Amino acid sequence: MFATGITVITAGGANPCGMTANSFTSVSLDPPLVLVCIVHDAAMHKAILSEGTFAISVLAAHQEPVARHFANRGRPRGEREFETVRWRPGAVTGAPVVADTLAWIECGLAAVYDGGDHSIFVGSVLDMGKGGAGDALLFFGGGYHRLEPGA
């Protein structure tokens, strides 16, 4: 019963991967740090530890299909995982950055903390940018939502 924004976390390298996540938050402005929480058995967990870098794409309201794609456990993996999604390699990390998002952040892995069945990955912001104007895609009560105009 807590509304959150939706992101796609990605890592590059020889076997790029992505995942939908709402466990993302700002940690510090000085220095700029963010965090994501990822379950131990996720492919993304291994990829971030291996690469030492990752990217975060903040999804816009019209990107529910992108969120659903990266949440689908049956999707293709590796380079094929990105065939149906518009993206570009991050300028600093090479991690895929999803196109048409509200914002994106590229991170270097600064620290990893135990969080039960998840790891808490703290990322040092290496590069970031803002996309076009628009509303955020939200997750609330077990489903995707958009802000109501004028609300």
XYZ file of C-alpha atoms in Angstrom, residues 56-111:
56
model
C 18.943 2.925 -13.850
C 16.219 4.093 -16.250
C 13.216 5.816 -14.603
C 10.131 4.802 -16.585
C 7.512 7.225 -17.880
C 3.764 6.552 -17.683
C 3.632 5.257 -21.282
C 6.302 2.598 -20.604
C 4.249 -0.057 -18.844
C 5.084 -2.531 -21.676
C 8.797 -2.003 -20.942
C 8.227 -2.627 -17.225
C 6.257 -5.782 -17.989
C 8.932 -7.010 -20.426
C 11.768 -6.766 -17.893
C 9.577 -8.282 -15.160
C 8.734 -11.319 -17.324
C 10.850 -14.268 -16.175
C 10.263 -15.978 -19.545
C 11.833 -13.205 -21.663
C 14.924 -13.953 -23.772
C 18.236 -13.276 -22.040
C 21.468 -11.614 -23.063
C 21.474 -9.348 -26.120
C 18.080 -10.762 -27.220
C 16.572 -9.356 -24.025
C 16.888 -5.861 -25.537
C 15.647 -6.578 -29.088
C 12.117 -5.276 -28.446
C 13.168 -2.232 -26.393
C 14.693 1.018 -27.660
C 17.944 1.703 -25.817
C 21.482 2.986 -26.136
C 24.701 2.062 -24.347
C 25.509 4.348 -21.427
C 28.333 6.755 -22.251
C 30.322 5.859 -19.129
C 29.396 2.273 -18.212
C 28.119 0.835 -21.485
C 25.103 -0.506 -19.575
C 21.884 -0.289 -21.609
C 19.923 2.916 -20.999
C 16.240 2.643 -21.983
C 15.040 5.316 -24.451
C 12.192 7.779 -23.778
C 12.484 7.561 -19.980
C 12.006 10.389 -17.497
C 15.617 10.120 -16.331
C 18.625 7.827 -16.336
C 21.603 7.314 -14.044
C 24.855 5.437 -14.615
C 26.593 4.137 -11.490
C 29.790 2.578 -10.289
C 29.345 0.041 -7.512
C 30.367 1.812 -4.290
C 29.233 -0.717 -1.647
